[in-house]
Every structure is written in structure tokens, then in C-alpha cells.
Amino acid sequence: MRRRVAKLYEIQFLDVDSVQSELQFTLKDSVDCLRETKRALLQAAYAKKDARKLSNRLFKETAPVHIQTADILWAYYSAELTKKNQSLIRSFYVHQVFIEKDRIIIFVRFLYEKERNWFDLLKK
């Protein structure tokens, strides 16, 4: 029987300063911007992996399930974390994926279509 080793994701930002400066104006002062963003991106990465596993099983495919380069991850911030008490969604582009022995390091950067969220498009 073959033993499987779980690979853990780790999020790294290409430009930490831009992420921190962007989010410090929208998130509350008591919130650690980078920590909350990493947590939200990890949740998005694992959710995407689980969805790909499920679709592979349903459609009997063998597509890769791990996060790939050029994927988009969405960071969700609840209303309790933001200054305006509104939920917030920011998109991040997976620039590079580096696979080590027991972990997968995902390098992300902001996707700068942040001014328009999907729910803003419904208003027009």
C-alpha cells in the first residue's frame, strides 16, 4: 500500500508593501492585514483544490488538482474586519508555484481590477 503525504500550501506575496498599503485603508486597524489575507487565500486555495478533486471524480478526469500558475484566488474579508462594515473581496493572481518536498509555495500578487466587484456589475 502506497502512503500519501499531504502537501500543505504556503502563501507568499510578491510585493508585500503594496498588499499592506492597499488593505490598511479598508481593513480595521486592529486587523493584521497580511495574516488575514494569507488565511483567506489559503481557504480559497484549499476550496479550489477540493472542487477540482470533486469534478475529477464526477467526470472521471485526471486533471491536476493543485493550484497552478495563472490561477486566480479570491480573498474574502467579512464585514467585521472592514472599516465600513461591508464584506470585501479582493482577487490575487498566482504568479508562480514552487513545490517542495512536503509543501507547495504559492507566490501571489494583486489583480488590479479591484475597483469593480462582480456584484457592482449587476447594478448597471
PDB file of N, CA and C in Angstrom, residues 4-9 44-68 104:
ATOM      1  N   ARG A   4       0.379   8.159   1.295  1.00  0.00           N
ATOM      2  CA  ARG A   4       0.269   9.503   0.732  1.00  0.00           C
ATOM      3  C   ARG A   4       0.700  10.537   1.752  1.00  0.00           C
ATOM      4  N   VAL A   5       1.428  11.505   1.287  1.00  0.00           N
ATOM      5  CA  VAL A   5       1.863  12.598   2.143  1.00  0.00           C
ATOM      6  C   VAL A   5       1.084  13.839   1.728  1.00  0.00           C
ATOM      7  N   ALA A   6       0.453  14.449   2.701  1.00  0.00           N
ATOM      8  CA  ALA A   6      -0.317  15.659   2.406  1.00  0.00           C
ATOM      9  C   ALA A   6       0.634  16.811   2.127  1.00  0.00           C
ATOM     10  N   LYS A   7       0.327  17.548   1.079  1.00  0.00           N
ATOM     11  CA  LYS A   7       1.129  18.726   0.764  1.00  0.00           C
ATOM     12  C   LYS A   7       0.391  19.958   1.267  1.00  0.00           C
ATOM     13  N   LEU A   8       1.075  20.742   2.054  1.00  0.00           N
ATOM     14  CA  LEU A   8       0.488  21.938   2.628  1.00  0.00           C
ATOM     15  C   LEU A   8       0.804  23.144   1.761  1.00  0.00           C
ATOM     16  N   TYR A   9      -0.163  24.041   1.654  1.00  0.00           N
ATOM     17  CA  TYR A   9       0.060  25.274   0.914  1.00  0.00           C
ATOM     18  C   TYR A   9       0.670  26.333   1.814  1.00  0.00           C
ATOM     19  N   ALA A  44      -9.202  29.825   0.104  1.00  0.00           N
ATOM     20  CA  ALA A  44      -9.569  29.792  -1.311  1.00  0.00           C
ATOM     21  C   ALA A  44      -8.796  28.698  -2.054  1.00  0.00           C
ATOM     22  N   ALA A  45      -7.520  28.532  -1.728  1.00  0.00           N
ATOM     23  CA  ALA A  45      -6.698  27.524  -2.400  1.00  0.00           C
ATOM     24  C   ALA A  45      -7.181  26.115  -2.078  1.00  0.00           C
ATOM     25  N   TYR A  46      -7.467  25.855  -0.816  1.00  0.00           N
ATOM     26  CA  TYR A  46      -7.957  24.524  -0.449  1.00  0.00           C
ATOM     27  C   TYR A  46      -9.356  24.268  -1.004  1.00  0.00           C
ATOM     28  N   ALA A  47     -10.189  25.294  -1.063  1.00  0.00           N
ATOM     29  CA  ALA A  47     -11.526  25.129  -1.643  1.00  0.00           C
ATOM     30  C   ALA A  47     -11.435  24.818  -3.137  1.00  0.00           C
ATOM     31  N   LYS A  48     -10.516  25.489  -3.831  1.00  0.00           N
ATOM     32  CA  LYS A  48     -10.342  25.233  -5.264  1.00  0.00           C
ATOM     33  C   LYS A  48      -9.814  23.816  -5.497  1.00  0.00           C
ATOM     34  N   LYS A  49      -8.893  23.382  -4.643  1.00  0.00           N
ATOM     35  CA  LYS A  49      -8.355  22.026  -4.748  1.00  0.00           C
ATOM     36  C   LYS A  49      -9.455  20.988  -4.531  1.00  0.00           C
ATOM     37  N   ASP A  50     -10.286  21.196  -3.514  1.00  0.00           N
ATOM     38  CA  ASP A  50     -11.383  20.265  -3.242  1.00  0.00           C
ATOM     39  C   ASP A  50     -12.395  20.234  -4.381  1.00  0.00           C
ATOM     40  N   ALA A  51     -12.681  21.395  -4.965  1.00  0.00           N
ATOM     41  CA  ALA A  51     -13.619  21.447  -6.088  1.00  0.00           C
ATOM     42  C   ALA A  51     -13.056  20.705  -7.300  1.00  0.00           C
ATOM     43  N   ARG A  52     -11.758  20.829  -7.540  1.00  0.00           N
ATOM     44  CA  ARG A  52     -11.151  20.124  -8.668  1.00  0.00           C
ATOM     45  C   ARG A  52     -11.138  18.614  -8.438  1.00  0.00           C
ATOM     46  N   LYS A  53     -10.894  18.201  -7.197  1.00  0.00           N
ATOM     47  CA  LYS A  53     -10.949  16.767  -6.894  1.00  0.00           C
ATOM     48  C   LYS A  53     -12.343  16.212  -7.158  1.00  0.00           C
ATOM     49  N   LEU A  54     -13.339  16.953  -6.726  1.00  0.00           N
ATOM     50  CA  LEU A  54     -14.720  16.513  -6.903  1.00  0.00           C
ATOM     51  C   LEU A  54     -15.096  16.432  -8.378  1.00  0.00           C
ATOM     52  N   SER A  55     -14.713  17.451  -9.145  1.00  0.00           N
ATOM     53  CA  SER A  55     -15.054  17.420 -10.577  1.00  0.00           C
ATOM     54  C   SER A  55     -14.299  16.311 -11.299  1.00  0.00           C
ATOM     55  N   ASN A  56     -13.065  16.032 -10.890  1.00  0.00           N
ATOM     56  CA  ASN A  56     -12.336  14.907 -11.483  1.00  0.00           C
ATOM     57  C   ASN A  56     -13.042  13.597 -11.190  1.00  0.00           C
ATOM     58  N   ARG A  57     -13.542  13.449  -9.984  1.00  0.00           N
ATOM     59  CA  ARG A  57     -14.223  12.222  -9.602  1.00  0.00           C
ATOM     60  C   ARG A  57     -15.556  12.089 -10.345  1.00  0.00           C
ATOM     61  N   LEU A  58     -16.294  13.195 -10.451  1.00  0.00           N
ATOM     62  CA  LEU A  58     -17.596  13.142 -11.113  1.00  0.00           C
ATOM     63  C   LEU A  58     -17.491  12.876 -12.611  1.00  0.00           C
ATOM     64  N   PHE A  59     -16.526  13.543 -13.254  1.00  0.00           N
ATOM     65  CA  PHE A  59     -16.394  13.426 -14.707  1.00  0.00           C
ATOM     66  C   PHE A  59     -15.337  12.417 -15.137  1.00  0.00           C
ATOM     67  N   LYS A  60     -14.772  11.696 -14.165  1.00  0.00           N
ATOM     68  CA  LYS A  60     -13.764  10.660 -14.424  1.00  0.00           C
ATOM     69  C   LYS A  60     -12.603  11.219 -15.256  1.00  0.00           C
ATOM     70  N   GLU A  61     -12.080  12.351 -14.793  1.00  0.00           N
ATOM     71  CA  GLU A  61     -10.943  13.005 -15.446  1.00  0.00           C
ATOM     72  C   GLU A  61      -9.706  12.871 -14.571  1.00  0.00           C
ATOM     73  N   THR A  62      -8.575  13.245 -15.129  1.00  0.00           N
ATOM     74  CA  THR A  62      -7.324  13.215 -14.366  1.00  0.00           C
ATOM     75  C   THR A  62      -6.622  14.568 -14.433  1.00  0.00           C
ATOM     76  N   ALA A  63      -7.370  15.632 -14.443  1.00  0.00           N
ATOM     77  CA  ALA A  63      -6.788  16.979 -14.481  1.00  0.00           C
ATOM     78  C   ALA A  63      -6.069  17.253 -13.165  1.00  0.00           C
ATOM     79  N   PRO A  64      -5.038  18.098 -13.191  1.00  0.00           N
ATOM     80  CA  PRO A  64      -4.327  18.416 -11.945  1.00  0.00           C
ATOM     81  C   PRO A  64      -5.248  19.122 -10.951  1.00  0.00           C
ATOM     82  N   VAL A  65      -5.101  18.780  -9.673  1.00  0.00           N
ATOM     83  CA  VAL A  65      -5.977  19.340  -8.657  1.00  0.00           C
ATOM     84  C   VAL A  65      -5.321  20.471  -7.870  1.00  0.00           C
ATOM     85  N   HIS A  66      -4.008  20.493  -7.822  1.00  0.00           N
ATOM     86  CA  HIS A  66      -3.323  21.533  -7.057  1.00  0.00           C
ATOM     87  C   HIS A  66      -3.387  22.872  -7.780  1.00  0.00           C
ATOM     88  N   ILE A  67      -3.145  23.931  -7.050  1.00  0.00           N
ATOM     89  CA  ILE A  67      -3.144  25.279  -7.610  1.00  0.00           C
ATOM     90  C   ILE A  67      -2.046  25.389  -8.665  1.00  0.00           C
ATOM     91  N   GLN A  68      -2.382  25.993  -9.775  1.00  0.00           N
ATOM     92  CA  GLN A  68      -1.460  26.133 -10.903  1.00  0.00           C
ATOM     93  C   GLN A  68      -1.096  27.597 -11.117  1.00  0.00           C
ATOM     94  N   ILE A 104       3.678  23.246  -0.791  1.00  0.00           N
ATOM     95  CA  ILE A 104       3.583  23.951  -2.063  1.00  0.00           C
ATOM     96  C   ILE A 104       3.541  25.436  -1.752  1.00  0.00           C
TER      97      ILE A 104
END
